[in-house]
Amino acid sequence: MPTLKFPWIPGLTPCHGEEAVHSINRGAGTKVVPSRQALTFSPRMRWGHHLSRASWGSRLGRIPRLPDDHSPFLIHRRWLSRRERPLGPLRASERLHGSSAESAPHSAPQARRHAQLFQSSSAADAIRQHRQNLVEWFSRLPREERQFGPTFALDTAHVDPVIRESTPDELFRPSSALALDHQSPTAGLPPLALSELFNPDASGRRVQTVVLYGTVGMGKSTLVRKMVLDWCYGQLPAFELLIPFSCEDLSSLGPAPASLCQLVAQRYTPLKEVLPLMSTAGSRVLFVLHGLERLNLDFRLAGTGLCSDPKEPGAPAAIIVNLLRKYMLPEASILVTTRPSAISRIPSKYVGRYGEICGFSDTNLQKLYFQLRLNQPDCRHSAGILATPAQRDHLVQMLSRNLEGHHQIATACFLPSYCWLVCATLHFLHAPTPAGQTLTSIYTSFLRLNFSGEMLDSTDASNLSLMAYAARTMGKLAYEGVSSRKTYFSEEDVRGCLEAGVKTEEEFQLLHVFRRDALRFFLAPCVEPGHLGTFVFTVPAMQEYLAALYIVLGLRKTTLQRVGKEVAELVGRVGEDVSLVLGIVAKLLPLRILPLLFNLLKVVPRVFGRMVGKSREAVAQAMVLEMFREEDYYNDDVLDQMSASILGVEGPRRHPDEPPEDEVFELFPMFMAGLLSAHNRAVLAQLGCPIKNLDALENAQAIKKKLGKLGRQVLPPSELLDHLFFHYEFQNQRFSAEVLSSLRQLNLAGVRMTPRKCTVVAAVLGSGKHALDEVNLASCQLDPAGLRTLMPVFLRARKLGLQLNSLGPEACRDLRDLLLHDQCQITTLRLSNNPLTAAGAALLLEGLAGNTSLTHLSLLHTGLGDEGLELLAAQLDRNHQLQELNVAYNGAGDKAALALAKAAREHPSLELLHLYFNELSSEGRQVLRDLGGTAEGGARVVASLTEGTAVSEYWSMILSEVQRNLNSWDWTRVRRHLELLLRDLEDNRGATLNPWRKAQLLRVEGEVKALLEQLGSPGS
């Protein structure tokens, strides 16, 4: 059959927006309406374009004028910092709200009294109760929003997307005549504010029916919710009664007859009192019909008869048709929201105005959204990077700079729902989140918010889930991109994946609907230089997520697998009957070939099962190889890569003429693991993408088999963290325990340990039972909160390295608790190059007094001073297991050093004390050398490179320590100490006549001089 060619459906343009709150019952967006002076809008939805202002009506109040000229973003920033209100009266809870007045969120809103209608006290009480019920219903937060904190409220962080007025000519123009990239809006039609939707049209005629349309996730539900709450708070005075209907709810009723009055009374019981007045209310009654694509409407008289009586029972679809015909309640106002593919279900003669929901058309809208979200009260008081105002401002500033300089992320953020995804990802990376939340669960929840309950086409008998169709088509494109290591796709690439397997008229219609309603959600035109004319996934991680989903759903099948499955199913259906017949014939006739055929029938399904198993092993092999690619060994870990893709990379950017770097798809295996977790499988089942338990088990076994072979190799720190993050996404402790049972050394040196990374490591390794020989967290920017999070891992460690982490005295409280824990098995603790000071040493001594496992303690360069060494000298005898103590380079003088040396000599178990690079005089060093040789036994004291006239056996260790720490030590002090040591070496070389000793001293002198040359001149 020849390949079908389809006209390219437009919609892949940066001018389309996206919603962050997605249905009447499951909104996930946020709510603040920009004021006239603060934010500007344009009918031309192009990023980087200066936008004209939209009229919001005189009733919204005025903004206090600032004495200096600030940008709109800074104006809103000042409101937030001063807690001022830009609009209207205040609510009791001090919330920034859009065109709604402010009132107490936990009390019933005060409805305005109108003399024209509902004058009786019973009717007024019914309306008041109706408003209160609507506020209660529309203010409910989904679980995805509760991750931002218990006091998070949508009213404090909502930014309205732009509504652009459209014309019927523009909407119903043949699709082949529309441009692929940017659609030019109709001239002379400005953007619409919510309060202007029912204003008279250009010819002065009254508008009674408004249709708002937008692709999946564009903001339809957000605006419905906003309009309902605006009315509840008395900000839509033109309407005395607002009745919202969910078309999903109405479609569930089927053809069961019910009158309009019954439909209203069943859903809004308080309105029973005012139903008789609906017919006389005229345009002051507003019906909101949300999600019209869920209803199959037939406007033919032969299909839907005329009915004008609101009390006459009929099918819900028939009642809606007569409402839209203006045959029932002809004066009532109606607001309809729908997806683009369903616009034509309402004849244009019944529509007074069309409005396209276009998303965030300017980066100022995006910045405002991010600032409101990231400055929520719960973010302010949480631990982590969002803890202080300076840190929060730095995060917002980095994001703002990236929006201005990185055009592709700005293009993605034209869609408000992707702004939500960016905020949720940043919150996951930098702030405490609910236990068990993973990056995969954020993306799965994001798709649930946008696609839950969404059918591709309600008129199609298959009732195919929109998400299932997207997984099949967009997942195929994503996986082919991952396989060929590319992120840019030509139009032919996209067509090939969309049109693959389309053979019937019904399949063509489904493809047409998907292109109009959902394609822009997943793909965006590339705006990067050198790649214009190509397409990319809206955010890079979405490509890897969809590729992983394509695999775990079993949608990737070779031709042999497809044919083999059909043959196996056919043989399975007829196998029993044929086997029975062959068994009878074999008894009657002596045919030796029949038993052979009988056994072959049984073998076919087994062969197919093995073939499928081999395919799973091949996928697991590819996934594991992607995790452990040597080319990626020195990349940042995936969490830092995610953060950099959102916040940008500080420093010089790569020149456009430089050759591009190889694409990295390290999130692909992480998402595969996450999608196999029970929680994500349950959510995907709600989206029409079920993953069978048996398939998940077999995939997990194949991954474990391959991971067990390749996972034993020693990995660089960033790759090791990626490995642990894979297990964190999988959320299967038994699986992780078996795979990681061979891990004995946890080396994460140099990895920036954010609160999220500490949580990942603790969640994966904290519950293990086998001991870790060494945990190296040197130079990881750890803080006390991170130490507390990692405590379960520390309890499994025998050697613990925490050097170069800027840990202060407050961290010593947690280290003291660690040493005093009854399960502590640490034998070596390295705390060098941390500003512990004497106060920290006092806390550590409390831990040493009760600890029975520690034998080696390094306090090198920890700022102890004389006070710290004197504390150690006074309380060292409280510990009886310590064998080695390093307090070198602590600025201590002769008196404190000598006191500690004497205490060390008397200690029952201490064997070695390091005192070099302290502020010791020549006489002090000589006294310490003499002390080491006056008595047998006791600890050896290392204060210099020499012992008498010979070279100290620890000279190599001392110089290696200096070399290792040069980058973090004060070069001037180090140079001074090395010069003193060099002088000692020269004096001892002159004092000895032993040629062997002279040679040794000369060798060490050469090493010291090489270090001095490396440090340069004193003034360098």
PDB file of C-alpha atoms in Angstrom, residues 872-873 876-877 882-883 885 897-913 915 927-942 947:
ATOM      1  CA  LEU A 872      43.270  17.624  73.660  1.00  0.00           C
ATOM      2  CA  ALA A 873      46.186  17.364  76.094  1.00  0.00           C
ATOM      3  CA  LEU A 876      43.161  12.712  75.709  1.00  0.00           C
ATOM      4  CA  ASP A 877      43.339  10.099  78.449  1.00  0.00           C
ATOM      5  CA  LEU A 882      43.208   5.962  69.651  1.00  0.00           C
ATOM      6  CA  GLN A 883      46.435   4.988  67.859  1.00  0.00           C
ATOM      7  CA  LEU A 885      46.361  11.673  66.010  1.00  0.00           C
ATOM      8  CA  ALA A 897      52.453  21.364  71.442  1.00  0.00           C
ATOM      9  CA  LEU A 898      54.719  20.206  74.267  1.00  0.00           C
ATOM     10  CA  ALA A 899      51.740  19.611  76.586  1.00  0.00           C
ATOM     11  CA  LEU A 900      50.002  17.468  73.971  1.00  0.00           C
ATOM     12  CA  ALA A 901      53.227  15.592  73.233  1.00  0.00           C
ATOM     13  CA  LYS A 902      53.628  14.719  76.910  1.00  0.00           C
ATOM     14  CA  ALA A 903      50.001  13.549  77.127  1.00  0.00           C
ATOM     15  CA  ALA A 904      50.543  11.431  74.008  1.00  0.00           C
ATOM     16  CA  ARG A 905      53.635   9.808  75.493  1.00  0.00           C
ATOM     17  CA  GLU A 906      51.586   8.767  78.499  1.00  0.00           C
ATOM     18  CA  HIS A 907      48.592   7.517  76.482  1.00  0.00           C
ATOM     19  CA  PRO A 908      48.191   3.715  76.678  1.00  0.00           C
ATOM     20  CA  SER A 909      47.428   3.115  72.975  1.00  0.00           C
ATOM     21  CA  LEU A 910      48.560   6.206  71.012  1.00  0.00           C
ATOM     22  CA  GLU A 911      51.455   5.397  68.686  1.00  0.00           C
ATOM     23  CA  LEU A 912      51.884   8.469  66.467  1.00  0.00           C
ATOM     24  CA  LEU A 913      51.306  12.207  66.939  1.00  0.00           C
ATOM     25  CA  LEU A 915      52.745  18.215  65.059  1.00  0.00           C
ATOM     26  CA  VAL A 927      62.578  19.740  72.733  1.00  0.00           C
ATOM     27  CA  LEU A 928      59.981  17.625  70.901  1.00  0.00           C
ATOM     28  CA  ARG A 929      62.770  15.608  69.232  1.00  0.00           C
ATOM     29  CA  ASP A 930      64.454  15.091  72.575  1.00  0.00           C
ATOM     30  CA  LEU A 931      61.143  14.075  74.146  1.00  0.00           C
ATOM     31  CA  GLY A 932      60.729  11.371  71.539  1.00  0.00           C
ATOM     32  CA  GLY A 933      64.099   9.873  72.411  1.00  0.00           C
ATOM     33  CA  THR A 934      64.107  10.121  76.235  1.00  0.00           C
ATOM     34  CA  ALA A 935      62.032   7.064  77.061  1.00  0.00           C
ATOM     35  CA  GLU A 936      61.098   3.773  75.576  1.00  0.00           C
ATOM     36  CA  GLY A 937      57.511   3.250  74.469  1.00  0.00           C
ATOM     37  CA  GLY A 938      54.897   5.928  74.154  1.00  0.00           C
ATOM     38  CA  ALA A 939      53.795   7.781  71.043  1.00  0.00           C
ATOM     39  CA  ARG A 940      56.245   8.964  68.427  1.00  0.00           C
ATOM     40  CA  VAL A 941      56.063  12.713  67.806  1.00  0.00           C
ATOM     41  CA  VAL A 942      56.536  13.945  64.233  1.00  0.00           C
ATOM     42  CA  GLU A 947      65.141  13.072  63.771  1.00  0.00           C
TER      43      GLU A 947
END
